[in-house]
């Protein structure tokens, strides 16, 4: 399986959350793949730069290099545009960054690991796991 890590999950890892780390290690033992959507990379890096958290930034950059970053493609933007239109019609709009993250996961048939099920759960057919 392919798992995409949302920003809140990476934040937990950087803070040393043992339950999230344990879940990641357990799934890694079963040859599952983990990646970071490019929007999540941006969200984490901007926050660490803005707060001057140099040590966490270095750890994050090493982690991102190790597991990989999935870029947005034109086809991802097409999926995101449809998600936006569907959510707008239903009156359940969410932020663009969440739409881009969800579209990236859908396009790559990945499970999105997040603690933001309230918003991301609105995206049709998106597979979500909540780790806490």
Coordinates of C-alpha atoms in Angstrom, one line a residue:
X1 CA 0.0 0.0 0.0
X2 CA 1.0 3.6 -0.5
X3 CA 0.5 6.0 2.4
X4 CA 0.6 9.8 2.1
X5 CA 1.4 11.6 5.3
X6 CA -0.5 14.8 6.0
X7 CA 1.1 17.8 7.8
X8 CA -0.4 17.0 11.2
X9 CA 1.1 13.5 11.1
X10 CA 4.6 14.7 10.2
X11 CA 4.3 17.3 12.9
X12 CA 3.6 14.5 15.4
X13 CA 6.6 12.6 14.1
X14 CA 8.9 15.7 14.5
X15 CA 7.6 16.1 18.1
X16 CA 8.5 12.5 18.8
X17 CA 5.0 11.1 19.2
X18 CA 5.6 7.5 20.0
X19 CA 2.3 6.1 18.9
X20 CA 2.5 7.7 15.4
X21 CA 6.1 6.5 15.1
X22 CA 5.2 3.0 16.2
X23 CA 2.4 2.8 13.6
X24 CA 4.7 4.0 10.8
X25 CA 7.4 1.5 11.8
X26 CA 4.8 -1.4 11.9
X27 CA 3.5 -0.6 8.4
X28 CA 7.0 -0.1 7.1
X29 CA 7.9 -3.6 8.2
X30 CA 5.2 -4.9 5.8
X31 CA 6.8 -3.2 2.8
X32 CA 4.3 -0.4 2.6
X33 CA 5.4 2.8 0.9
X34 CA 5.3 6.3 2.5
X35 CA 5.4 9.6 0.6
X36 CA 4.7 13.3 1.2
X37 CA 2.5 15.3 -1.1
X38 CA 4.3 18.4 -2.3
X39 CA 1.7 20.7 -0.6
X40 CA 2.4 19.0 2.7
X41 CA 6.1 19.5 2.2
X42 CA 5.4 23.2 1.6
X43 CA 3.2 23.5 4.7
X44 CA 5.8 21.8 7.0
X45 CA 8.8 23.6 5.6
X46 CA 7.2 27.1 5.7
X47 CA 6.2 26.6 9.4
X48 CA 9.6 25.4 10.4
X49 CA 11.3 28.2 8.6
X50 CA 8.9 30.8 10.0
X51 CA 9.4 29.6 13.6
X52 CA 13.2 29.2 13.3
X53 CA 13.1 25.5 14.2
X54 CA 16.5 24.7 12.5
X55 CA 16.9 21.3 14.1
X56 CA 13.4 20.1 13.2
X57 CA 13.8 21.5 9.7
X58 CA 17.0 19.4 9.2
X59 CA 15.2 16.3 10.5
X60 CA 12.2 17.0 8.2
X61 CA 14.4 17.6 5.1
X62 CA 16.2 14.3 5.7
X63 CA 12.9 12.5 6.3
X64 CA 11.4 13.9 3.1
X65 CA 14.5 13.0 1.1
X66 CA 14.3 9.5 2.5
X67 CA 10.7 8.8 1.7
X68 CA 10.1 11.0 -1.2
X69 CA 7.8 13.9 -2.3
X70 CA 5.0 13.5 -4.8
X71 CA 4.6 16.6 -7.0
X72 CA 1.4 18.1 -8.3
X73 CA 0.8 17.3 -12.0
X74 CA -1.7 18.9 -14.4
X75 CA -3.8 15.8 -14.1
X76 CA -3.8 16.3 -10.3
X77 CA -5.0 19.8 -10.8
X78 CA -7.9 18.5 -12.9
X79 CA -8.9 16.1 -10.1
X80 CA -8.6 19.0 -7.6
X81 CA -10.8 21.3 -9.8
X82 CA -13.5 18.6 -9.8
X83 CA -13.3 18.1 -6.1
X84 CA -13.7 21.8 -5.6
X85 CA -16.7 21.9 -7.9
X86 CA -18.3 19.0 -6.1
X87 CA -17.7 20.4 -2.6
X88 CA -18.9 23.9 -3.7
X89 CA -22.2 22.4 -5.0
X90 CA -22.8 20.5 -1.8
X91 CA -21.9 23.6 0.4
X92 CA -19.0 21.7 2.1
X93 CA -16.0 23.6 0.7
X94 CA -12.6 23.0 2.3
X95 CA -9.3 24.9 1.9
X96 CA -7.4 24.6 -1.4
X97 CA -4.4 22.9 0.3
X98 CA -6.6 20.1 1.6
X99 CA -8.2 19.7 -1.9
X100 CA -4.7 19.5 -3.5
X101 CA -3.5 16.9 -0.9
X102 CA -6.7 14.9 -1.4
X103 CA -6.4 15.0 -5.2
X104 CA -2.8 13.9 -5.0
X105 CA -3.8 10.9 -2.8
X106 CA -6.7 10.0 -5.1
X107 CA -4.6 10.2 -8.3
X108 CA -1.9 7.9 -6.8
X109 CA -4.4 5.5 -5.2
X110 CA -2.9 6.2 -1.8
X111 CA -4.2 6.2 1.7
X112 CA -4.0 9.6 3.3
X113 CA -2.9 9.5 6.9
X114 CA -4.3 12.5 8.7
X115 CA -6.0 13.7 11.8
X116 CA -8.2 16.0 9.7
X117 CA -10.9 13.6 8.8
X118 CA -13.5 16.3 9.4
X119 CA -12.5 18.2 6.3
X120 CA -10.7 15.6 4.2
X121 CA -13.5 13.1 4.7
X122 CA -15.7 15.3 2.5
X123 CA -13.7 14.3 -0.6
X124 CA -15.5 11.5 -2.3
X125 CA -13.6 8.2 -2.6
X126 CA -10.6 9.4 -0.6
X127 CA -9.1 6.7 1.6
X128 CA -8.2 8.0 5.0
X129 CA -6.6 6.6 8.1
X130 CA -6.5 8.5 11.4
X131 CA -3.4 7.9 13.5
X132 CA -3.3 9.3 17.1

